[in-house]
Amino acid sequence: MGTALVYHEDMTATRLLWDDPECEIERPERLTAALDRLRQRGLEQRCLRLSAREASKEELGLVHSPEYVSLVRKTQVLGEEELQALSGQFDAIYFHPSTFHCARLAAGAGLQLVDAVLTGAVQNGLALVRPPGHHSQRAAANGFCVFNNVAIAAAYAKQKHGLHRILIVDWDVHHGQGIQYLFEDDPSVLYFSWHRYEHGRFWPFLRESDADAVGRGQGLGFTVNLPWNQVGMGNADYVAAFLHLLLPLAFEFDPELVLVSAGFDSAIGDPEGQMQATPECFAHLTHLLQVLAGGRVCAMLEGGYHLESLAESVCMTVQTLLGDPAPPLSGLMVPCQSALESIQSARAAQAPYWKSLQLQGQCGQVLGCRIPPQAPCSGYDSELSLDVTPVPTSPSTHSPEGRPPPLLPGGPMCKAAVPAPAPSSLLDQPCLCPAPSVRTTVALTAPDITLVLPPDVIQQEGSALREETEAWARPHESLAREEALTALGKLLYLLDGMLDGQVNSGIAATPASAAAATLDVAIQRGLSHGAQRLLCVALGQLDRPPDLAHDGRTLWLNIGGKEAAALSMFHVSTPLPVDSTPQLAGILARVLRGEAPPSLGPSSVASPEDVQALMYLRGQLEPQWKMLQVRLIAEAWLCPGARLCRRGRWGGQGK
Ligand code: X5A
Ligand code: ZN
């Protein structure tokens, strides 16, 4: 559906005219560096280019007082000394004769982007703007911000487009207190901000930036602050914040539109933020937001003062908005203690207002862990994932009692605990993984599934060689039938295309009776063809479990399996309800192509049994999978609910 890029060259006009070390970092080159890099990468050319318009007086009046707007208007005719004097009345602000024009363009760019997305002209987009907006308040400029671009866009989306639920994600490294103040009591705008805080010792030094500021009146629970109390937060910390705090609330909120206060001073190398997240992290953050609001994501530039880091991060964001797959993240995926403390305190502060947090917080960790916590592995970044949806047929022959002892990996995939590389070296090696030329292919044999696919998907014609297919099939009785063999040939061909980098993703079908054996072959073929790590997700029950090598190279996840069990950290099943209709193939194909998944609608609450199953599994897996950790280890021993949990439905297995 397309990505808009809203820009106007005039926004490079405003600049600092006098000496001010605090403000000098907000310079015109920020925009030109970002735009040049987008062009260089061929990304700008793939976007719908929109020229920014000025926001009108009425539009600015959606969040600013008329007096303040006319004050800013008057700066157009002031001399340098008067500009400097007026600037001094605000915190971290400079005015320039072009400020009013630029700030109106910045706000107008956001409105154009919202119009483009909400009229369906594009799916999403980015507004590259100066000055930034998120610190600006009803009657005050602040922190380089003159008009509050994102807040104006939110108010406009409500007023002009009649929206009822807007999520604002502020990933700038500073607290967008301006946005917070403007929507503090408004339950139709959920404002999430993480920010460098250092227990209140970082600009703008506000008590109300802490996690316990959660909104007021009707807006209680609709302000979400995640204060970082240390510098150096990295990819794992940011992703953990999204997974454990923002996304549960966002799914429950079910926004109609996502606005991003996209500041990149939270990226590595930035002098303000002093954080460690690499540009690729912004691809992942963007991707995680694209599952919301039918993919309607409008990002607007805020901060970002390291030109190289800014340019790369902007490219990562736009590339992901365009639907390209996110590049792998560098570094160990282990959130630091301070990040976990912050996430935990924000979850605790929000818990009274959000069901999704209450469920997860019902019970502490389950004590007693069947999996010895010796594996040092914590990040599992699979290179290939297989997703199977078996049609439930024959009853399972797998006995829960006859489990093999958990085998733990020495781990070819276990990353050594290497110290994080220096910022410069990380930035010196931009991840240039070329996107495969084919996005998604479909290798289907069953005509009934073909019917539910989007009409324009590429149908794979090719098949692996007959002899090769037969050789792979030979050990498996269920693959002897012609139908299963034909399907296997197509799947092998698809797999090779993916592993050789020609195809990004695909769907293959196989007869239900051959599902488990086909999967065995697919796993072995994947691993022998050079995949280092493989993620296998099965929905519903297979007639038998896969034949896994237990060498830590395959992560097996069965959703809708028979019971909640972690046979090892690489072999997990959970009995969540799944309904696998033929429609699933169509939805899968669309999502694999990069389309937004349909919204889940107002939160459906999980059943107590499902919650308990997940809690149990989390307790089992948390020692090994560090990204699962949401609370501090010591807390488990204090949780009075923990013992009750062990006597629950899966209590007996927790030995
Ligand atoms: C938009 C933004 C930062 C202001 C810092 C003042 N403002 N020390 O990043
Ligand atoms: Zn900032």
XYZ file of C-alpha atoms and ligand atoms in Angstrom:
665
model
C 0.000 0.000 0.000
C 3.008 2.291 0.213
C 5.008 4.519 2.476
C 4.897 8.320 2.494
C 7.941 10.486 3.079
C 6.949 14.028 3.978
C 9.594 16.709 3.738
C 10.275 20.295 2.748
C 13.691 21.784 2.139
C 12.652 25.011 3.883
C 12.869 23.175 7.201
C 16.679 23.325 6.925
C 16.502 27.121 7.297
C 16.176 27.475 11.057
C 19.513 27.485 12.858
C 21.262 28.822 15.940
C 22.585 32.343 15.360
C 24.559 32.812 18.573
C 26.748 30.778 20.856
C 24.843 28.231 22.947
C 26.507 24.880 23.616
C 23.217 23.299 24.699
C 21.337 24.176 21.503
C 24.041 23.910 18.858
C 23.417 20.201 18.249
C 20.018 20.897 16.678
C 21.357 21.793 13.219
C 20.088 21.803 9.614
C 22.493 18.983 8.653
C 20.318 16.615 10.668
C 17.725 16.713 7.904
C 20.114 16.702 4.971
C 22.160 13.824 6.408
C 19.023 11.720 6.850
C 17.639 12.547 3.422
C 20.960 12.033 1.608
C 21.310 8.595 3.144
C 17.736 7.664 2.228
C 18.527 8.612 -1.395
C 21.838 6.784 -1.353
C 20.073 3.618 -0.213
C 17.364 3.964 -2.823
C 14.761 4.230 -0.071
C 13.520 7.727 -0.785
C 12.761 6.668 -4.361
C 10.531 3.847 -3.090
C 8.384 6.231 -1.026
C 5.505 8.453 -2.020
C 7.194 11.850 -1.708
C 4.951 14.503 -0.233
C 5.908 18.146 0.084
C 5.106 19.486 3.539
C 2.467 22.186 3.904
C 2.180 24.747 6.707
C -0.256 23.969 9.500
C -3.003 26.595 9.796
C -3.666 28.803 12.811
C -6.684 26.629 13.650
C -4.648 23.445 13.431
C -1.925 24.849 15.705
C -4.758 25.943 17.992
C -5.730 22.301 18.520
C -3.040 22.131 21.211
C -1.487 25.614 21.546
C -2.952 28.810 22.967
C -3.657 31.628 20.458
C -1.358 33.919 22.460
C 1.548 31.510 22.166
C 0.994 31.036 18.418
C 1.039 34.789 17.856
C 4.135 35.133 20.017
C 5.947 32.663 17.763
C 4.546 34.410 14.671
C 6.153 37.656 15.823
C 9.633 36.112 15.915
C 9.644 36.399 12.094
C 10.372 40.110 12.305
C 12.705 40.208 15.309
C 16.392 41.067 15.150
C 19.073 38.749 16.459
C 19.269 40.307 19.915
C 15.523 40.239 20.415
C 15.426 36.633 19.223
C 18.098 35.715 21.732
C 16.309 37.535 24.543
C 13.009 35.823 23.783
C 14.726 32.440 23.468
C 16.157 32.962 26.961
C 12.640 32.942 28.390
C 12.360 29.254 27.538
C 14.421 26.190 28.447
C 16.802 24.982 25.694
C 15.282 27.029 22.878
C 16.574 29.183 20.057
C 14.433 31.218 17.678
C 15.448 32.194 14.136
C 13.569 34.457 11.711
C 12.532 31.269 9.847
C 11.383 29.440 12.983
C 7.682 30.190 12.560
C 7.663 29.021 8.929
C 9.698 25.894 9.735
C 7.636 24.989 12.774
C 4.395 25.396 10.781
C 5.837 23.141 8.073
C 6.884 20.583 10.704
C 3.386 20.468 12.178
C 1.805 20.524 8.713
C 4.002 17.615 7.572
C 2.550 15.511 10.364
C -0.990 16.419 9.337
C -0.303 15.523 5.725
C 1.094 12.199 6.816
C -1.965 11.486 8.970
C -4.253 12.435 6.076
C -2.341 10.188 3.662
C -2.537 7.228 6.030
C -6.123 7.695 7.191
C -7.466 8.221 3.667
C -5.725 5.023 2.618
C -3.377 6.697 0.126
C -0.506 4.975 1.935
C -0.134 2.377 4.657
C 2.383 4.333 6.767
C 5.069 6.987 6.557
C 7.703 9.241 8.021
C 7.755 13.023 8.323
C 11.329 14.356 8.314
C 10.971 17.603 10.204
C 12.678 20.417 12.118
C 12.117 21.814 14.642
C 11.102 18.786 16.701
C 7.926 18.879 18.778
C 7.485 16.608 21.766
C 8.748 19.007 24.483
C 6.582 21.898 23.389
C 3.578 22.767 25.531
C 0.297 24.623 25.248
C 1.966 27.987 25.733
C 5.680 27.243 25.801
C 8.555 26.277 23.585
C 10.980 23.846 25.204
C 13.943 21.596 24.374
C 14.384 22.741 20.733
C 10.626 22.219 20.198
C 8.283 25.002 19.071
C 4.992 23.395 18.052
C 4.104 19.928 19.245
C 3.945 18.156 15.891
C 2.874 14.742 17.166
C 0.330 16.119 19.640
C -1.206 18.282 16.914
C -1.387 15.227 14.639
C -3.156 13.234 17.371
C -5.687 15.991 18.100
C -6.261 16.376 14.342
C -6.784 12.632 13.832
C -9.441 12.766 16.547
C -11.141 15.909 15.327
C -10.909 15.625 11.544
C -10.928 11.829 11.151
C -13.064 10.935 14.177
C -10.573 8.513 15.717
C -11.168 7.243 19.247
C -7.923 5.530 20.161
C -4.468 6.791 19.225
C -1.217 5.333 20.505
C 1.801 7.632 20.708
C 5.138 5.857 21.013
C 7.917 8.248 21.984
C 11.227 6.462 21.479
C 13.242 9.680 21.630
C 15.708 9.512 24.516
C 14.107 12.519 26.234
C 10.767 12.587 27.993
C 8.159 14.237 25.783
C 6.637 16.012 28.738
C 4.789 18.323 26.329
C 2.787 15.431 24.926
C 2.229 14.062 28.425
C 0.800 17.364 29.695
C -1.451 17.784 26.651
C -3.121 14.361 26.966
C -2.724 13.638 30.664
C -6.479 13.314 31.301
C -7.437 12.013 27.855
C -8.128 8.258 27.641
C -8.310 8.384 23.853
C -4.566 8.980 23.585
C -2.214 6.416 25.094
C 1.186 8.046 25.501
C 4.245 5.829 25.975
C 7.681 7.329 26.529
C 10.998 5.868 27.551
C 13.693 8.309 28.474
C 17.059 8.811 30.058
C 16.164 9.743 33.630
C 18.975 8.738 35.990
C 16.692 9.074 39.008
C 15.748 12.621 37.997
C 19.279 13.837 37.322
C 18.865 14.184 33.556
C 17.169 16.939 31.571
C 14.360 18.016 31.852
C 14.736 16.974 35.529
C 11.045 16.365 36.117
C 9.435 14.360 38.885
C 6.580 13.602 36.478
C 8.898 11.713 34.130
C 9.054 8.820 36.555
C 7.131 5.572 36.191
C 4.530 6.558 38.798
C 3.203 9.383 36.609
C 0.355 7.462 34.986
C -2.111 10.183 33.958
C -5.001 11.906 35.715
C -8.767 11.613 36.006
C -10.252 9.801 33.011
C -6.719 9.465 31.662
C -5.371 7.310 34.503
C -3.265 4.551 32.978
C -3.001 6.281 29.594
C 0.369 7.859 30.350
C 3.146 5.277 30.426
C 6.615 6.406 31.479
C 9.638 4.156 31.371
C 12.565 5.988 32.960
C 16.048 4.608 32.194
C 18.178 5.095 35.278
C 21.457 4.277 33.588
C 23.002 5.166 30.263
C 24.132 2.409 27.905
C 20.745 0.810 27.299
C 20.937 -1.380 24.224
C 18.983 -3.523 21.808
C 17.930 -6.099 24.386
C 16.687 -3.420 26.796
C 14.639 -1.656 24.122
C 13.139 -4.850 22.768
C 12.356 -6.057 26.313
C 10.567 -2.766 27.021
C 8.396 -3.273 23.959
C 7.676 -6.935 24.639
C 6.986 -6.691 28.341
C 5.467 -3.256 28.739
C 4.406 -1.397 25.608
C 2.964 -4.228 23.520
C 0.713 -5.815 26.172
C -0.871 -2.414 26.792
C -0.983 -1.553 23.104
C -2.811 -4.777 22.208
C -5.266 -4.195 25.017
C -5.756 -0.567 23.958
C -6.297 -1.617 20.320
C -5.301 1.687 18.688
C -6.717 2.883 15.379
C -3.526 4.792 14.616
C 0.058 4.717 15.889
C 2.035 7.949 15.980
C 5.747 7.677 16.676
C 7.750 10.481 18.221
C 10.740 9.147 16.356
C 13.777 10.645 17.998
C 17.038 8.888 17.283
C 19.021 10.365 20.149
C 18.198 7.015 21.776
C 20.586 5.347 19.290
C 24.242 4.493 19.729
C 26.722 7.325 19.366
C 24.299 10.093 20.285
C 25.871 12.660 22.624
C 22.582 13.377 24.413
C 21.372 9.847 24.985
C 24.622 7.935 25.607
C 22.707 4.769 24.807
C 23.902 1.686 22.895
C 21.005 0.578 20.683
C 22.159 0.062 17.104
C 20.285 1.454 14.095
C 18.940 -2.035 13.308
C 17.045 -1.888 16.590
C 14.783 0.771 15.081
C 13.876 -1.631 12.300
C 12.693 -4.058 14.965
C 10.851 -1.425 16.996
C 9.090 -0.258 13.838
C 8.272 -3.824 12.887
C 6.804 -4.525 16.315
C 4.530 -1.487 15.965
C 3.340 -2.522 12.504
C 1.201 -5.299 13.983
C -0.966 -2.606 15.592
C -3.720 -0.446 14.125
C -3.781 -2.383 10.851
C -0.248 -1.172 10.196
C -1.206 2.532 10.240
C 2.053 3.935 11.612
C 3.029 7.596 11.251
C 6.550 8.408 12.414
C 7.734 11.976 12.897
C 11.323 12.959 13.536
C 12.123 14.378 16.966
C 15.738 14.346 18.223
C 18.870 12.597 16.970
C 22.169 14.460 17.014
C 24.847 12.023 15.835
C 24.510 12.484 12.094
C 25.788 9.044 11.124
C 23.702 7.209 13.715
C 20.676 9.358 12.876
C 20.964 8.722 9.131
C 21.320 4.969 9.572
C 18.467 4.770 12.063
C 16.172 6.778 9.786
C 17.008 4.368 6.945
C 16.209 1.373 9.151
C 12.850 2.894 10.072
C 11.875 3.732 6.491
C 13.098 0.399 5.152
C 10.873 -1.378 7.661
C 7.903 0.861 6.933
C 8.382 -0.139 3.280
C 7.950 -3.761 4.331
C 11.524 -5.033 4.133
C 12.469 -7.640 6.738
C 14.371 -6.319 9.760
C 18.114 -7.092 9.799
C 19.455 -9.226 12.646
C 20.374 -7.479 15.886
C 23.952 -7.505 17.045
C 25.025 -8.284 20.585
C 23.751 -10.653 23.245
C 20.027 -10.297 23.818
C 20.181 -9.954 27.578
C 18.518 -6.968 29.215
C 20.539 -5.363 31.992
C 19.425 -5.313 35.637
C 18.716 -1.604 35.641
C 16.489 -1.941 32.568
C 14.601 -4.811 34.194
C 14.105 -2.723 37.321
C 12.692 0.137 35.266
C 10.402 -2.122 33.249
C 9.217 -3.804 36.412
C 8.439 -0.535 38.156
C 6.519 0.763 35.143
C 4.561 -2.508 34.978
C 3.770 -2.226 38.673
C 2.599 1.376 38.277
C 0.378 0.483 35.306
C -0.965 -2.824 36.643
C -4.072 -1.288 38.288
C -5.248 -0.023 34.891
C -4.428 -2.886 32.495
C -5.797 -6.438 32.486
C -2.869 -7.705 30.468
C -0.485 -6.767 33.286
C -2.741 -8.086 36.022
C -2.830 -11.520 34.407
C 0.892 -11.673 34.065
C 1.409 -10.446 37.563
C -1.012 -12.842 39.262
C 1.724 -15.102 40.353
C 5.439 -14.917 40.661
C 7.850 -17.254 39.075
C 7.322 -20.901 39.602
C 10.092 -22.163 41.757
C 11.887 -25.371 41.101
C 13.233 -25.705 37.650
C 13.403 -28.870 35.671
C 15.860 -27.424 33.225
C 19.260 -27.012 34.843
C 20.199 -23.374 34.493
C 23.602 -24.152 33.096
C 23.122 -23.121 29.516
C 24.742 -19.780 28.913
C 22.656 -19.243 25.830
C 20.125 -16.545 26.035
C 19.673 -15.101 22.619
C 18.260 -17.323 19.961
C 18.291 -15.543 16.729
C 17.024 -18.066 14.264
C 18.055 -17.793 10.674
C 15.152 -19.733 9.304
C 11.770 -20.392 10.723
C 9.365 -23.103 9.774
C 5.743 -22.722 10.608
C 3.494 -25.726 10.411
C -0.226 -25.958 10.917
C -1.120 -29.606 11.090
C -4.725 -30.584 10.787
C -5.517 -32.600 13.910
C -6.070 -36.189 12.815
C -4.858 -39.268 14.649
C -4.574 -39.188 18.452
C -1.130 -38.507 19.779
C 1.142 -41.431 20.402
C 3.472 -39.232 22.394
C 3.432 -40.154 26.026
C 4.124 -37.304 28.404
C 5.597 -39.790 30.838
C 8.132 -41.215 28.425
C 9.997 -38.005 27.900
C 13.652 -38.109 27.066
C 15.830 -36.433 29.659
C 16.369 -32.805 28.793
C 19.423 -32.512 26.651
C 21.260 -29.280 26.826
C 23.312 -27.713 24.184
C 27.024 -27.326 24.299
C 25.731 -25.068 21.706
C 27.201 -24.230 18.375
C 24.766 -21.344 18.575
C 25.735 -20.228 22.033
C 27.220 -16.845 21.659
C 30.152 -16.219 23.928
C 29.779 -13.351 26.332
C 31.729 -10.891 24.276
C 31.914 -7.323 25.473
C 29.804 -4.907 23.462
C 31.807 -3.401 20.633
C 32.629 0.276 20.792
C 30.021 2.577 19.256
C 32.222 3.621 16.365
C 33.015 0.080 15.281
C 29.331 -0.810 15.333
C 28.523 2.130 13.168
C 31.395 1.427 10.807
C 29.807 -1.785 9.660
C 26.326 -0.998 8.473
C 24.320 -4.140 7.976
C 23.991 -4.448 4.251
C 22.060 -7.639 3.882
C 20.586 -7.525 0.394
C 16.880 -8.236 0.379
C 16.021 -11.406 -1.565
C 14.545 -10.626 -4.943
C 11.407 -12.652 -4.258
C 9.459 -11.690 -1.182
C 7.053 -14.609 -0.755
C 6.331 -17.677 -2.825
C 3.638 -20.233 -2.386
C 4.312 -23.870 -3.125
C 0.955 -25.518 -2.855
C -0.485 -28.754 -4.007
C -3.932 -28.544 -2.451
C -6.254 -26.455 -4.680
C -8.642 -25.612 -1.817
C -5.924 -23.632 -0.045
C -5.016 -21.782 -3.229
C -8.524 -20.292 -3.196
C -8.000 -18.265 -0.025
C -4.711 -16.726 -1.137
C -4.363 -13.163 -2.291
C -4.652 -13.311 -6.105
C -1.256 -11.808 -6.837
C 1.037 -14.135 -4.880
C 3.778 -15.854 -6.837
C 3.035 -19.530 -7.226
C 6.167 -21.614 -7.176
C 6.460 -23.882 -10.189
C 9.753 -25.540 -9.323
C 10.353 -28.750 -7.476
C 13.452 -30.476 -6.170
C 14.847 -33.300 -8.326
C 12.877 -36.503 -8.059
C 15.868 -38.630 -6.932
C 16.838 -36.090 -4.299
C 13.295 -35.903 -2.981
C 13.046 -39.680 -2.842
C 16.334 -39.908 -0.983
C 15.085 -37.513 1.682
C 11.744 -39.330 1.881
C 13.154 -42.852 2.067
C 13.459 -43.167 5.870
C 9.860 -42.031 6.333
C 6.965 -44.379 5.698
C 4.422 -41.582 5.594
C 6.272 -39.924 2.726
C 5.931 -42.906 0.418
C 2.625 -41.778 -1.085
C 2.860 -39.837 -4.332
C 0.916 -36.899 -2.921
C 3.299 -36.485 0.010
C 6.334 -36.892 -2.233
C 5.166 -34.196 -4.649
C 4.555 -31.823 -1.747
C 7.980 -32.587 -0.303
C 9.663 -31.830 -3.634
C 8.039 -28.412 -3.683
C 8.956 -27.718 -0.079
C 12.605 -28.687 -0.634
C 12.780 -26.385 -3.638
C 11.302 -23.540 -1.585
C 13.722 -24.160 1.280
C 16.712 -24.079 -1.056
C 15.499 -20.813 -2.548
C 15.250 -19.317 0.919
C 18.594 -20.608 2.143
C 20.318 -19.413 -1.022
C 18.882 -15.958 -0.439
C 16.664 -15.752 -3.514
C 13.372 -16.023 -1.696
C 12.502 -14.350 1.564
C 9.579 -16.457 2.657
C 7.044 -18.934 1.404
C 4.251 -21.308 2.175
C 4.121 -24.979 1.317
C 1.380 -27.481 1.996
C 1.625 -31.147 2.786
C -0.934 -33.870 3.479
C -1.757 -33.960 7.211
C -0.592 -37.556 7.542
C 2.851 -36.539 6.281
C 3.210 -33.378 8.374
C 5.586 -34.696 11.035
C 7.853 -36.509 8.589
C 7.917 -33.539 6.207
C 8.926 -31.375 9.101
C 11.740 -33.765 10.044
C 13.063 -33.552 6.514
C 12.674 -29.773 6.410
C 14.627 -29.365 9.640
C 17.409 -31.671 8.492
C 17.548 -30.091 5.063
C 17.649 -26.612 6.602
C 20.474 -27.469 8.951
C 22.493 -29.327 6.344
C 22.036 -26.496 3.873
C 23.808 -24.035 6.120
C 21.188 -22.677 8.524
C 22.821 -22.182 11.902
C 19.597 -21.952 13.857
C 16.071 -22.884 13.016
C 12.811 -21.924 14.679
C 9.902 -24.302 14.234
C 6.435 -23.201 15.279
C 3.642 -25.758 15.109
C 0.023 -24.745 15.589
C -2.174 -27.575 16.806
C -1.099 -31.115 17.474
C 1.134 -33.145 15.218
C 0.607 -36.900 15.020
C 4.058 -37.248 16.569
C 6.745 -34.861 17.831
C 9.552 -34.015 15.431
C 12.783 -35.925 15.412
C 14.983 -33.241 16.912
C 18.738 -33.516 17.244
C 18.724 -31.697 20.615
C 21.897 -29.882 19.708
C 20.444 -26.471 20.351
C 20.187 -25.624 16.671
C 16.444 -26.151 16.468
C 13.970 -24.316 18.666
C 10.668 -26.156 18.640
C 7.541 -24.363 19.751
C 4.176 -26.090 19.688
C 1.291 -23.705 20.243
C -1.907 -25.596 20.834
C -0.043 -28.720 21.834
C -1.322 -31.287 24.280
C 0.072 -29.816 27.474
C 2.319 -27.108 28.849
C 5.759 -28.627 28.841
C 9.339 -27.608 28.353
C 11.214 -30.788 27.587
C 14.286 -28.648 27.177
C 14.808 -24.989 26.554
C 14.592 -25.846 22.850
C 11.459 -27.964 22.979
C 8.391 -26.191 24.281
C 4.707 -26.829 23.953
C 1.663 -25.032 25.296
C -2.015 -25.946 24.983
C -3.371 -22.567 23.913
C -6.497 -22.610 21.795
C -5.703 -22.292 18.092
C -8.152 -22.358 15.307
C -6.520 -23.310 12.083
C -8.973 -22.555 9.340
C -8.034 -22.667 5.642
C -8.235 -18.847 5.850
C -5.032 -18.995 7.864
C -3.019 -19.707 4.709
C -4.325 -16.514 3.130
C -3.592 -14.404 6.201
C -0.136 -15.974 6.498
C 0.668 -15.252 2.872
C -0.337 -11.614 3.241
C 1.629 -11.121 6.443
C 4.700 -12.860 5.000
C 4.553 -10.442 2.087
C 4.770 -7.605 4.581
C 1.125 -6.616 4.953
C -0.188 -5.658 8.355
C -2.112 -8.390 10.149
C -5.771 -7.682 10.883
C -6.340 -6.056 14.278
C -7.262 -8.442 17.058
C -9.986 -6.124 18.246
C -10.795 -5.213 21.846
C -8.738 -7.456 24.069
C -10.033 -10.916 24.540
C -8.921 -12.043 27.950
C -7.059 -15.318 28.193
C -8.642 -18.034 30.310
C -7.149 -18.657 33.766
C -5.905 -22.056 32.522
C -4.085 -20.517 29.578
C -2.546 -17.875 31.779
C -1.423 -20.482 34.255
C 0.092 -22.596 31.485
C 2.083 -19.631 30.227
C 3.148 -18.629 33.727
C 4.348 -22.149 34.326
C 6.351 -22.192 31.108
C 7.822 -18.802 31.797
C 9.005 -20.013 35.182
C 10.595 -23.010 33.519
C 12.270 -21.150 30.703
C 13.200 -17.838 32.277
C 16.562 -19.006 33.659
C 17.722 -19.902 30.151
C 15.936 -17.383 27.956
C 16.926 -14.032 29.361
C 14.501 -12.107 27.184
C 11.649 -13.764 29.083
C 12.716 -12.161 32.317
C 10.377 -9.438 33.516
C 11.090 -9.389 37.191
C 14.184 -9.522 39.277
C 15.239 -12.980 40.313
C 15.137 -12.252 44.034
C 11.480 -11.370 43.798
C 10.484 -14.929 42.989
C 11.336 -15.970 46.504
C 9.145 -13.288 47.963
C 6.084 -14.003 45.856
C 3.388 -15.592 48.000
C 1.568 -16.919 44.938
C 4.448 -19.044 43.761
C 3.656 -22.012 45.936
C 0.018 -22.034 44.875
C 1.085 -22.123 41.280
C 3.061 -25.285 41.761
C -0.028 -27.087 42.926
C -1.935 -25.915 39.873
C -2.716 -27.819 36.753
C 0.950 -28.318 35.906
C 2.198 -28.235 39.434
C 3.153 -31.873 39.572
C 5.655 -31.533 36.796
C 7.598 -28.782 38.404
C 10.173 -30.985 40.035
C 13.842 16.993 20.744
C 15.015 16.816 21.677
C 16.351 17.687 23.468
C 16.591 18.924 24.280
C 17.817 18.741 25.163
C 18.138 19.947 25.976
N 15.249 17.804 22.552
N 19.271 19.750 26.796
O 15.720 15.836 21.567
Zn 15.443 13.957 22.370
